[in-house]
CSV table of C-alpha atoms in Angstrom, one decimal:
chain,number,residue,atom,x,y,z
A,1,MET,CA,100.4,48.6,113.2
A,2,LYS,CA,102.1,49.6,110.0
A,3,HIS,CA,101.5,47.8,106.7
A,4,PHE,CA,103.3,47.8,103.4
A,5,LYS,CA,102.3,46.5,100.0
A,6,ILE,CA,104.4,43.8,98.3
A,7,ASN,CA,105.5,44.7,94.8
A,8,PHE,CA,105.9,41.5,92.8
A,9,SER,CA,108.8,43.0,90.8
A,10,TRP,CA,110.9,42.8,94.0
A,11,PRO,CA,113.1,39.7,94.2
A,12,ILE,CA,111.5,37.2,96.7
A,13,SER,CA,114.6,37.3,98.9
A,14,LEU,CA,114.2,41.0,99.2
A,15,VAL,CA,110.5,40.7,100.1
A,16,LEU,CA,111.3,38.1,102.8
A,17,PHE,CA,114.2,40.1,104.2
A,18,VAL,CA,112.3,43.4,104.4
A,19,ALA,CA,109.2,41.7,105.9
A,20,ALA,CA,111.4,40.3,108.7
A,21,MET,CA,113.1,43.6,109.2
A,22,PHE,CA,109.8,45.5,109.2
A,23,ASN,CA,108.2,43.1,111.7
A,24,SER,CA,111.2,43.3,114.0
A,25,CYS,CA,111.3,47.1,114.0
A,26,GLU,CA,107.6,47.1,115.1
A,27,SER,CA,108.4,45.6,118.4
A,28,GLU,CA,111.5,47.6,119.3
A,29,ASP,CA,112.1,51.1,120.6
A,30,PRO,CA,114.0,52.7,117.7
A,31,LEU,CA,115.7,55.1,120.2
A,32,PRO,CA,116.8,53.1,123.3
A,33,ASN,CA,119.1,54.6,125.8
A,34,LYS,CA,122.5,54.2,124.2
A,35,ILE,CA,126.1,55.5,124.6
A,36,ASP,CA,126.6,58.9,123.0
A,37,GLY,CA,127.4,58.3,119.3
A,38,GLU,CA,126.2,54.7,119.2
A,39,LEU,CA,123.0,55.7,117.3
A,40,ALA,CA,125.1,56.9,114.4
A,41,GLY,CA,122.1,57.6,112.2
A,42,GLY,CA,119.6,58.7,114.9
A,43,ALA,CA,116.3,57.0,114.3
A,44,THR,CA,117.6,55.6,111.0
A,45,THR,CA,120.2,53.5,112.8
A,46,ILE,CA,120.1,49.7,112.5
A,47,TYR,CA,121.8,47.1,114.6
A,48,MET,CA,123.4,44.9,112.0
A,49,GLN,CA,126.9,43.6,111.5
A,50,SER,CA,126.4,41.3,108.5
A,51,SER,CA,127.0,41.8,104.8
A,52,LYS,CA,123.6,43.7,104.7
A,53,ALA,CA,124.7,46.4,107.2
A,54,PHE,CA,124.8,49.0,104.4
A,55,SER,CA,121.8,47.7,102.5
A,56,THR,CA,118.9,47.9,104.8
A,57,PRO,CA,116.0,50.4,104.7
A,58,ALA,CA,115.9,52.9,107.5
A,59,PRO,CA,113.8,51.3,110.2
A,60,ASN,CA,111.7,54.4,110.8
A,61,LEU,CA,110.3,54.6,107.2
A,62,SER,CA,106.6,54.9,106.8
A,63,SER,CA,104.9,52.1,104.9
A,64,ASP,CA,104.5,54.3,101.8
A,65,ASN,CA,108.2,55.4,101.9
A,66,LEU,CA,109.3,51.8,102.5
A,67,GLU,CA,107.5,50.8,99.3
A,68,LYS,CA,109.2,53.6,97.4
A,69,HIS,CA,112.6,52.7,98.9
A,70,LEU,CA,112.1,49.1,97.7
A,71,ASP,CA,111.1,50.2,94.2
A,72,GLY,CA,114.4,52.2,94.2
A,73,ASP,CA,116.3,49.2,95.3
A,74,VAL,CA,115.0,47.3,92.3
A,75,ALA,CA,116.1,50.2,90.0
A,76,PHE,CA,119.5,50.4,91.8
A,77,GLU,CA,120.2,46.7,91.0
A,78,ALA,CA,118.9,46.9,87.4
A,79,ILE,CA,121.5,45.9,84.8
A,80,PHE,CA,121.4,47.9,81.6
A,81,VAL,CA,121.9,46.4,78.1
A,82,SER,CA,122.7,48.0,74.8
A,83,GLY,CA,120.2,48.9,72.1
A,84,ASN,CA,116.5,49.5,72.3
A,85,ALA,CA,115.7,46.6,74.6
A,86,PRO,CA,112.2,46.9,76.1
A,87,VAL,CA,113.6,46.6,79.6
A,88,ASN,CA,116.8,48.5,80.7
A,89,GLY,CA,118.0,49.4,77.3
A,90,GLY,CA,120.2,52.3,76.3
A,91,LEU,CA,123.6,51.3,77.8
A,92,GLY,CA,126.5,53.3,76.4
A,93,PRO,CA,127.6,53.5,73.8
A,94,VAL,CA,130.6,54.2,76.0
A,95,PHE,CA,130.4,53.6,79.8
A,96,ASN,CA,132.2,52.5,82.9
A,97,HIS,CA,129.7,50.0,84.4
A,98,ASN,CA,126.2,48.7,83.5
A,99,SER,CA,124.5,49.1,86.9
A,100,CYS,CA,124.5,51.2,90.1
A,101,VAL,CA,125.1,48.1,92.3
A,102,GLY,CA,128.0,47.1,90.1
A,103,CYS,CA,130.0,50.0,91.4
A,104,HIS,CA,128.4,50.2,94.9
A,105,VAL,CA,128.5,46.5,95.7
A,106,SER,CA,126.2,45.9,98.8
A,107,ASP,CA,125.8,49.7,98.8
A,108,GLY,CA,129.4,50.0,100.1
A,109,ARG,CA,132.8,51.1,99.0
A,110,ALA,CA,134.2,49.6,95.7
A,111,ALA,CA,137.6,47.9,95.7
A,112,PRO,CA,140.3,48.6,93.2
A,113,PRO,CA,140.0,46.0,90.5
A,114,PRO,CA,142.7,43.3,90.1
A,115,ASN,CA,142.9,44.5,86.5
A,116,ILE,CA,142.5,48.3,86.3
A,117,ASN,CA,140.5,47.9,83.0
A,118,ASP,CA,138.0,45.5,84.4
A,119,MET,CA,134.4,46.8,84.7
A,120,SER,CA,134.4,48.0,88.3
A,121,GLY,CA,133.7,51.0,90.6
A,122,PHE,CA,137.0,52.6,89.5
A,123,PHE,CA,137.3,55.2,86.8
A,124,PHE,CA,139.1,58.5,85.9
A,125,LYS,CA,137.7,62.0,86.0
A,126,ILE,CA,139.6,64.1,83.4
A,127,SER,CA,139.7,67.7,82.3
A,128,VAL,CA,142.0,70.3,80.8
A,129,GLU,CA,143.0,73.8,82.0
A,130,GLY,CA,140.2,76.3,82.3
A,131,GLU,CA,136.6,76.1,83.4
A,132,ASP,CA,133.3,75.2,81.7
A,133,GLU,CA,130.4,77.7,81.5
A,134,HIS,CA,129.4,77.0,85.1
A,135,GLY,CA,132.8,77.2,86.7
A,136,GLY,CA,133.4,73.5,86.7
A,137,PRO,CA,136.2,71.4,85.1
A,138,ALA,CA,136.8,72.1,81.5
A,139,PRO,CA,136.0,69.0,79.3
A,140,VAL,CA,138.7,67.3,77.3
A,141,PRO,CA,137.8,67.7,73.6
A,142,GLY,CA,136.4,64.4,72.3
A,143,PHE,CA,136.3,62.9,75.8
A,144,GLY,CA,134.4,65.1,78.2
A,145,THR,CA,135.1,65.1,81.9
A,146,GLN,CA,135.0,61.4,82.6
A,147,LEU,CA,136.9,58.7,80.8
A,148,GLN,CA,134.7,55.8,79.7
A,149,HIS,CA,136.9,52.7,79.4
A,150,GLN,CA,134.1,50.3,78.2
A,151,SER,CA,132.0,50.3,75.1
A,152,ILE,CA,129.1,48.3,73.6
A,153,TYR,CA,129.6,46.2,70.4
A,154,GLY,CA,130.5,48.3,67.4
A,155,TYR,CA,131.9,51.2,69.3
A,156,GLN,CA,135.4,52.1,70.6
A,157,LYS,CA,136.0,52.7,74.2
A,158,GLU,CA,137.5,56.1,74.9
A,159,ALA,CA,140.9,54.7,76.2
A,160,ALA,CA,142.5,52.2,78.5
A,161,LEU,CA,143.6,53.0,82.0
A,162,ALA,CA,147.1,52.2,83.3
A,163,VAL,CA,148.8,52.3,86.7
A,164,ASP,CA,152.2,51.7,88.1
A,165,TYR,CA,153.2,51.8,91.8
A,166,GLU,CA,155.9,53.3,93.9
A,167,TYR,CA,156.5,52.3,97.5
A,168,ILE,CA,157.1,54.5,100.5
A,169,ASP,CA,158.1,53.3,104.0
A,170,GLU,CA,156.8,55.1,107.1
A,171,THR,CA,158.3,54.2,110.5
A,172,LEU,CA,156.2,54.5,113.6
A,173,ALA,CA,157.4,55.3,117.1
A,174,ASP,CA,157.6,51.7,118.2
A,175,GLY,CA,159.7,50.7,115.2
A,176,THR,CA,156.8,49.3,113.1
A,177,VAL,CA,157.4,50.0,109.4
A,178,ILE,CA,154.4,50.5,107.2
A,179,THR,CA,154.9,50.4,103.4
A,180,LEU,CA,152.6,52.7,101.5
A,181,ARG,CA,151.7,52.0,97.9
A,182,LYS,CA,151.6,55.1,95.7
A,183,PRO,CA,149.8,54.7,92.3
A,184,VAL,CA,151.0,56.6,89.2
A,185,TYR,CA,148.2,56.7,86.7
A,186,SER,CA,148.2,57.2,82.9
A,187,ILE,CA,146.0,56.8,79.9
A,188,GLU,CA,146.8,54.4,77.1
A,189,ASP,CA,145.4,53.8,73.5
A,190,PRO,CA,142.9,56.7,73.3
A,191,TYR,CA,140.5,56.3,70.4
A,192,ILE,CA,141.7,59.7,69.1
A,193,SER,CA,144.7,61.8,70.1
A,194,MET,CA,144.4,63.4,73.5
A,195,PRO,CA,145.8,66.8,74.5
A,196,SER,CA,149.1,66.6,76.4
A,197,ASP,CA,147.8,68.6,79.4
A,198,VAL,CA,145.0,66.3,80.4
A,199,MET,CA,144.5,66.1,84.2
A,200,ILE,CA,143.6,62.8,85.7
A,201,SER,CA,141.7,62.3,88.9
A,202,PRO,CA,141.2,58.6,89.9
A,203,ARG,CA,138.0,57.9,91.7
A,204,ILE,CA,136.4,54.9,93.4
A,205,ALA,CA,132.8,54.4,94.2
A,206,MET,CA,132.0,55.2,97.9
A,207,PRO,CA,129.2,53.9,100.2
A,208,VAL,CA,125.7,55.2,99.6
A,209,PHE,CA,124.1,54.7,103.0
A,210,GLY,CA,123.2,57.7,105.2
A,211,LEU,CA,123.2,60.2,102.3
A,212,GLY,CA,119.7,61.5,103.2
A,213,LEU,CA,121.0,62.5,106.6
A,214,LEU,CA,124.0,64.3,105.1
A,215,GLU,CA,121.8,66.1,102.6
A,216,ALA,CA,119.6,67.2,105.5
A,217,ILE,CA,122.4,68.9,107.5
A,218,PRO,CA,121.6,72.6,107.5
A,219,GLU,CA,123.9,74.6,105.2
A,220,SER,CA,124.5,77.1,108.0
A,221,ASP,CA,125.8,74.3,110.3
A,222,ILE,CA,128.3,73.3,107.7
A,223,LEU,CA,129.4,76.8,107.0
A,224,ALA,CA,129.8,77.4,110.7
A,225,LEU,CA,132.7,74.9,110.6
A,226,ALA,CA,134.5,76.6,107.7
A,227,ASP,CA,137.6,78.6,108.3
A,228,GLU,CA,139.0,79.1,104.8
A,229,ASN,CA,141.6,81.7,105.8
A,230,ASP,CA,142.5,79.8,109.0
A,231,SER,CA,141.6,82.8,111.2
A,232,ASP,CA,142.1,80.9,114.4
A,233,ASP,CA,145.6,79.9,113.3
A,234,ASP,CA,145.2,76.2,114.1
A,235,GLY,CA,146.4,75.0,110.7
A,236,ILE,CA,143.0,73.8,109.7
A,237,SER,CA,141.1,75.7,107.0
A,238,GLY,CA,138.2,73.8,105.8
A,239,LYS,CA,136.2,75.5,103.0
A,240,PRO,CA,132.9,74.8,101.2
A,241,ASN,CA,132.7,73.9,97.6
A,242,TYR,CA,130.0,75.8,95.5
A,243,VAL,CA,129.0,73.9,92.4
A,244,TRP,CA,126.5,74.0,89.6
A,245,ASP,CA,123.1,72.4,90.4
A,246,PRO,CA,121.6,71.4,87.0
A,247,ALA,CA,118.3,70.4,88.7
A,248,ASN,CA,117.6,73.9,89.9
A,249,LYS,CA,119.8,75.9,87.5
A,250,ARG,CA,121.8,77.6,90.2
A,251,ILE,CA,125.0,77.5,92.1
A,252,ALA,CA,124.7,75.6,95.4
A,253,LEU,CA,126.7,74.1,98.2
A,254,GLY,CA,128.5,71.0,97.2
A,255,ARG,CA,127.9,68.0,99.5
A,256,PHE,CA,128.6,64.7,97.6
A,257,GLY,CA,131.5,63.2,95.7
A,258,TRP,CA,135.2,63.1,96.6
A,259,LYS,CA,135.5,66.9,96.1
A,260,ALA,CA,131.9,67.8,97.1
A,261,GLY,CA,131.2,68.3,93.4
A,262,ALA,CA,127.5,67.5,93.5
A,263,PRO,CA,124.9,69.5,95.5
A,264,SER,CA,122.4,66.7,96.0
A,265,VAL,CA,121.9,63.0,95.8
A,266,LEU,CA,119.5,63.6,92.9
A,267,VAL,CA,122.2,65.4,90.9
A,268,GLN,CA,124.8,62.8,91.9
A,269,SER,CA,122.5,60.0,90.7
A,270,ALA,CA,121.7,61.7,87.4
A,271,GLY,CA,125.4,62.3,86.7
A,272,ALA,CA,126.2,58.6,87.5
A,273,TYR,CA,123.5,57.3,85.2
A,274,ASN,CA,124.8,59.6,82.4
A,275,GLU,CA,128.6,59.3,82.8
A,276,ASP,CA,129.0,55.9,84.4
A,277,MET,CA,126.4,54.0,82.3
A,278,GLY,CA,125.6,56.3,79.3
A,279,ILE,CA,122.0,56.4,80.4
A,280,THR,CA,120.2,59.7,79.6
A,281,ASN,CA,117.7,61.1,82.1
A,282,PRO,CA,115.6,64.3,82.6
A,283,ILE,CA,118.5,66.1,84.4
A,284,ARG,CA,121.3,64.8,82.1
A,285,PRO,CA,119.4,64.3,78.8
A,286,VAL,CA,122.3,64.5,76.5
A,287,GLU,CA,124.6,61.4,76.0
A,288,SER,CA,128.0,61.9,77.5
A,289,SER,CA,129.4,60.8,74.2
A,290,TYR,CA,127.3,63.1,72.1
A,291,GLY,CA,129.2,64.6,69.1
A,292,GLN,CA,132.1,62.2,69.5
A,293,SER,CA,133.2,59.9,66.6
A,294,ASN,CA,132.8,56.9,69.0
A,295,GLY,CA,129.5,58.1,70.4
A,296,GLU,CA,126.0,59.4,69.7
A,297,THR,CA,125.6,61.7,66.7
A,298,GLU,CA,121.9,62.6,67.2
A,299,LEU,CA,120.0,64.2,70.0
A,300,SER,CA,116.9,62.3,71.1
A,301,ASP,CA,113.6,63.8,72.3
A,302,SER,CA,113.2,61.0,74.9
A,303,THR,CA,115.5,59.9,77.7
A,304,GLU,CA,116.5,56.3,78.6
A,305,ILE,CA,115.1,56.5,82.1
A,306,ASP,CA,112.3,58.7,83.2
A,307,MET,CA,112.0,61.0,86.3
A,308,LYS,CA,110.3,58.3,88.4
A,309,VAL,CA,113.2,55.9,88.1
A,310,LEU,CA,115.7,58.7,88.8
A,311,GLU,CA,113.7,59.8,91.9
A,312,ASP,CA,113.2,56.2,93.1
A,313,VAL,CA,116.9,55.5,93.0
A,314,THR,CA,117.6,58.8,94.7
A,315,PHE,CA,115.1,58.0,97.4
A,316,TYR,CA,116.7,54.6,97.9
A,317,SER,CA,120.0,56.2,98.5
A,318,LEU,CA,118.5,58.9,100.8
A,319,THR,CA,116.8,56.3,103.0
A,320,LEU,CA,119.3,53.5,103.6
A,321,ALA,CA,119.9,52.8,107.3
A,322,VAL,CA,123.1,53.7,109.0
A,323,PRO,CA,124.8,50.9,111.0
A,324,ALA,CA,125.1,51.5,114.7
A,325,ALA,CA,128.6,52.0,116.3
A,326,ARG,CA,129.7,49.0,118.3
A,327,ASN,CA,131.5,48.3,121.5
A,328,PHE,CA,131.4,51.9,122.7
A,329,ASP,CA,131.5,50.6,126.3
A,330,ASP,CA,134.7,48.6,125.8
A,331,PRO,CA,137.6,50.2,127.7
A,332,THR,CA,139.9,50.0,124.7
A,333,VAL,CA,137.4,51.7,122.4
A,334,ILE,CA,136.8,54.4,125.0
A,335,LYS,CA,140.5,54.9,125.2
A,336,GLY,CA,140.7,55.1,121.4
A,337,ARG,CA,138.0,57.7,121.3
A,338,GLU,CA,140.1,59.8,123.7
A,339,VAL,CA,143.1,59.4,121.4
A,340,PHE,CA,141.0,60.4,118.4
A,341,ASP,CA,140.2,63.7,120.2
A,342,LYS,CA,143.7,64.1,121.6
A,343,ILE,CA,145.4,64.1,118.1
A,344,ASN,CA,142.8,66.4,116.8
A,345,CYS,CA,141.2,64.2,114.2
A,346,THR,CA,137.9,65.9,115.2
A,347,ALA,CA,139.1,69.1,113.6
A,348,CYS,CA,138.0,67.7,110.2
A,349,HIS,CA,136.1,64.6,111.2
A,350,ALA,CA,133.5,66.5,113.2
A,351,PRO,CA,131.6,63.9,115.2
A,352,SER,CA,128.0,65.1,115.2
A,353,PHE,CA,125.3,67.2,113.5
A,354,THR,CA,121.6,67.6,114.0
A,355,THR,CA,119.8,67.4,110.7
A,356,GLY,CA,117.2,69.9,109.5
A,357,THR,CA,114.3,69.2,107.2
A,358,LEU,CA,114.6,67.3,103.9
A,359,ASP,CA,111.5,67.7,101.8
A,360,GLY,CA,109.7,64.4,101.2
A,361,VAL,CA,111.9,62.4,103.6
A,362,PRO,CA,110.7,63.2,107.2
A,363,GLU,CA,112.5,60.1,108.4
A,364,VAL,CA,115.9,61.8,108.1
A,365,SER,CA,114.8,65.2,109.4
A,366,GLY,CA,115.6,66.3,113.0
A,367,GLN,CA,118.0,63.5,113.7
A,368,ILE,CA,121.1,63.7,115.9
A,369,ILE,CA,123.7,61.9,113.8
A,370,TYR,CA,127.4,60.9,114.1
A,371,PRO,CA,128.9,60.8,110.6
A,372,TYR,CA,132.4,62.1,111.6
A,373,THR,CA,132.8,64.6,108.7
A,374,ASP,CA,132.6,68.4,108.4
A,375,MET,CA,131.4,68.2,104.8
A,376,LEU,CA,134.2,70.6,103.9
A,377,LEU,CA,137.3,70.6,101.6
A,378,HIS,CA,140.7,70.3,103.1
A,379,ASP,CA,144.3,70.5,101.7
A,380,MET,CA,145.5,66.9,102.1
A,381,GLY,CA,149.0,67.6,100.8
A,382,ASP,CA,151.1,66.6,97.7
A,383,GLY,CA,150.9,62.9,98.3
A,384,LEU,CA,147.2,62.7,97.8
A,385,ALA,CA,146.9,65.5,95.3
A,386,ASP,CA,145.3,64.8,91.9
A,387,ASN,CA,146.2,68.3,90.7
A,388,ARG,CA,142.8,68.6,89.1
A,389,PRO,CA,140.5,71.4,90.3
A,390,GLU,CA,136.7,71.0,90.6
A,391,PHE,CA,134.8,74.2,91.1
A,392,ASN,CA,136.3,75.7,94.2
A,393,ALA,CA,138.3,72.6,95.1
A,394,ASP,CA,141.9,72.8,94.0
A,395,GLY,CA,144.2,69.9,93.1
A,396,LYS,CA,145.2,69.1,96.7
A,397,GLU,CA,141.7,69.4,98.3
A,398,TRP,CA,139.3,66.6,99.2
A,399,LYS,CA,136.1,66.5,101.1
A,400,THR,CA,136.3,65.0,104.5
A,401,ARG,CA,134.9,61.5,104.2
A,402,PRO,CA,132.4,60.3,106.8
A,403,LEU,CA,133.7,57.5,109.1
A,404,TRP,CA,130.5,55.9,110.1
A,405,GLY,CA,130.4,52.2,109.1
A,406,LEU,CA,134.2,52.2,108.6
A,407,GLY,CA,134.8,49.1,110.6
A,408,LEU,CA,132.2,47.1,108.7
A,409,THR,CA,133.8,47.6,105.2
A,410,SER,CA,135.5,44.2,105.3
A,411,VAL,CA,132.2,42.5,106.1
A,412,THR,CA,130.0,44.4,103.6
A,413,SER,CA,132.5,44.9,100.8
A,414,GLY,CA,135.1,42.2,101.3
A,415,HIS,CA,138.1,44.5,101.5
A,416,THR,CA,139.7,47.2,103.6
A,417,THR,CA,140.9,49.6,100.9
A,418,LEU,CA,140.4,53.3,101.5
A,419,LEU,CA,140.9,56.8,100.1
A,420,HIS,CA,139.8,58.2,96.8
A,421,ASP,CA,141.5,55.6,94.6
A,422,GLY,CA,141.7,52.7,97.1
A,423,ARG,CA,145.5,53.0,97.5
A,424,ALA,CA,145.3,52.6,101.3
A,425,ARG,CA,145.0,48.9,102.2
A,426,SER,CA,144.2,49.6,105.8
A,427,ILE,CA,143.0,52.3,108.2
A,428,THR,CA,146.7,52.7,109.3
A,429,GLU,CA,147.8,53.3,105.7
A,430,ALA,CA,144.9,55.8,105.1
A,431,ILE,CA,146.0,57.8,108.2
A,432,LEU,CA,149.7,57.8,107.0
A,433,TRP,CA,148.6,59.3,103.7
A,434,HIS,CA,147.2,62.4,105.5
A,435,ASP,CA,149.3,65.5,105.0
A,436,GLY,CA,148.8,69.2,104.4
A,437,GLU,CA,146.3,70.4,107.0
A,438,ALA,CA,146.3,66.9,108.6
A,439,LYS,CA,150.1,66.6,108.9
A,440,GLU,CA,150.2,67.4,112.6
A,441,SER,CA,147.6,64.8,113.4
A,442,LYS,CA,149.4,62.3,111.2
A,443,ASP,CA,152.7,63.0,113.0
A,444,ASP,CA,151.0,62.6,116.3
A,445,PHE,CA,149.6,59.3,115.2
A,446,LYS,CA,153.1,58.1,114.2
A,447,ALA,CA,154.3,59.1,117.7
A,448,LEU,CA,151.7,57.2,119.6
A,449,SER,CA,152.6,54.3,121.8
A,450,THR,CA,151.7,50.8,120.5
A,451,ALA,CA,148.8,50.6,123.0
A,452,ASP,CA,147.4,54.0,122.1
A,453,ARG,CA,147.6,53.4,118.4
A,454,GLU,CA,145.9,50.0,118.8
A,455,ALA,CA,143.2,51.7,120.9
A,456,LEU,CA,142.6,54.3,118.2
A,457,LEU,CA,142.3,51.6,115.6
A,458,GLU,CA,139.8,49.8,117.8
A,459,PHE,CA,137.7,52.9,118.0
A,460,LEU,CA,137.7,53.5,114.3
A,461,ASN,CA,136.8,49.9,113.6
A,462,ALA,CA,133.9,50.4,116.1
A,463,LEU,CA,132.3,53.1,114.0
């Protein structure tokens, strides 16, 4: 029988919840005979459809790794404050949010805020023409590559965000009219003058479960799906992004972020601490606002979190369970799965991989998983273009998002908004925004009968 040690810094509700989960996992076969694809995360899969569906430790964690996961959970929920507070100090001076969980509520997808300038999981990436020293986006002088629209007392936020909407009607084969909402973004009241050629890329925080499995996919398996020059002439030309890895000081395959701009969860986490919260760490030790008139003017010899905190938060994200797919034996879901294949959604949303080995996380290694992503960049057309390059990704390209857990978004996150800026208010709207390489599949979707379209949506909601 396994054992785990209780850390009394954990909230009591967390202790009781995990103890119940841990005990229940002891008595169950973690890999029962299930329909192909139901065990979306292999042995890390959990059968849960509540608001905790994205927030549960992988059920196959060892007792030591469960304890490390729970320490990371505490750090993930920590709220930072300004100044030299003895606990969680160092927020800002400019920032977007004050905690990890503030953006990734219940470890899920953020919703667009009612007021775009509220503290939320929404922000702007920015840059100007050119590249930095590592081939990434060129920073905006005085602002960097992310716009911080919050600030601590005594400092100026970098600017305010603004959005207007245009509306576009799409008519489906059965006469159903779907009205798409196209946001038009701008920057207002910058603390200093901004260059006129600033490129804006709106971003919204995405789910953090299953990331260890995605990091464990062998690079060769991802590259095997790439077809950058469309050599098979099928109109699909997925390509890898190669990005700077500041942890290892080298160029590496991009895996995480809307344009696959981060090579690992560790690097993604370090960047989020630094850019989103203004928290320095061993991988990003310089304040994002360093040298700005509204920011830090001196370099510090110490960082605001140490490597243990960064590694604990990273481990937490690497070891969250993946919710099982549901109702895969339902005739409508079976039909929808056939439609998904028929209209070639699988060309980008590749159903399955087998993970390799991820150092320090044996629980995610050697798993058959069903994330429904190829981890590659694709041209999604003018409608979704941010016109801002990021390493190899051009202004029309986005990384294929995993679809696992899609149907649980409303339960876990309280909304159904999708895509990189939350513009799509439903799965149907998200599909209708597809263009570029996905145009043929979108057109096939529009041409579906009502029954086939509803079956497809049932399948997607079952993931």
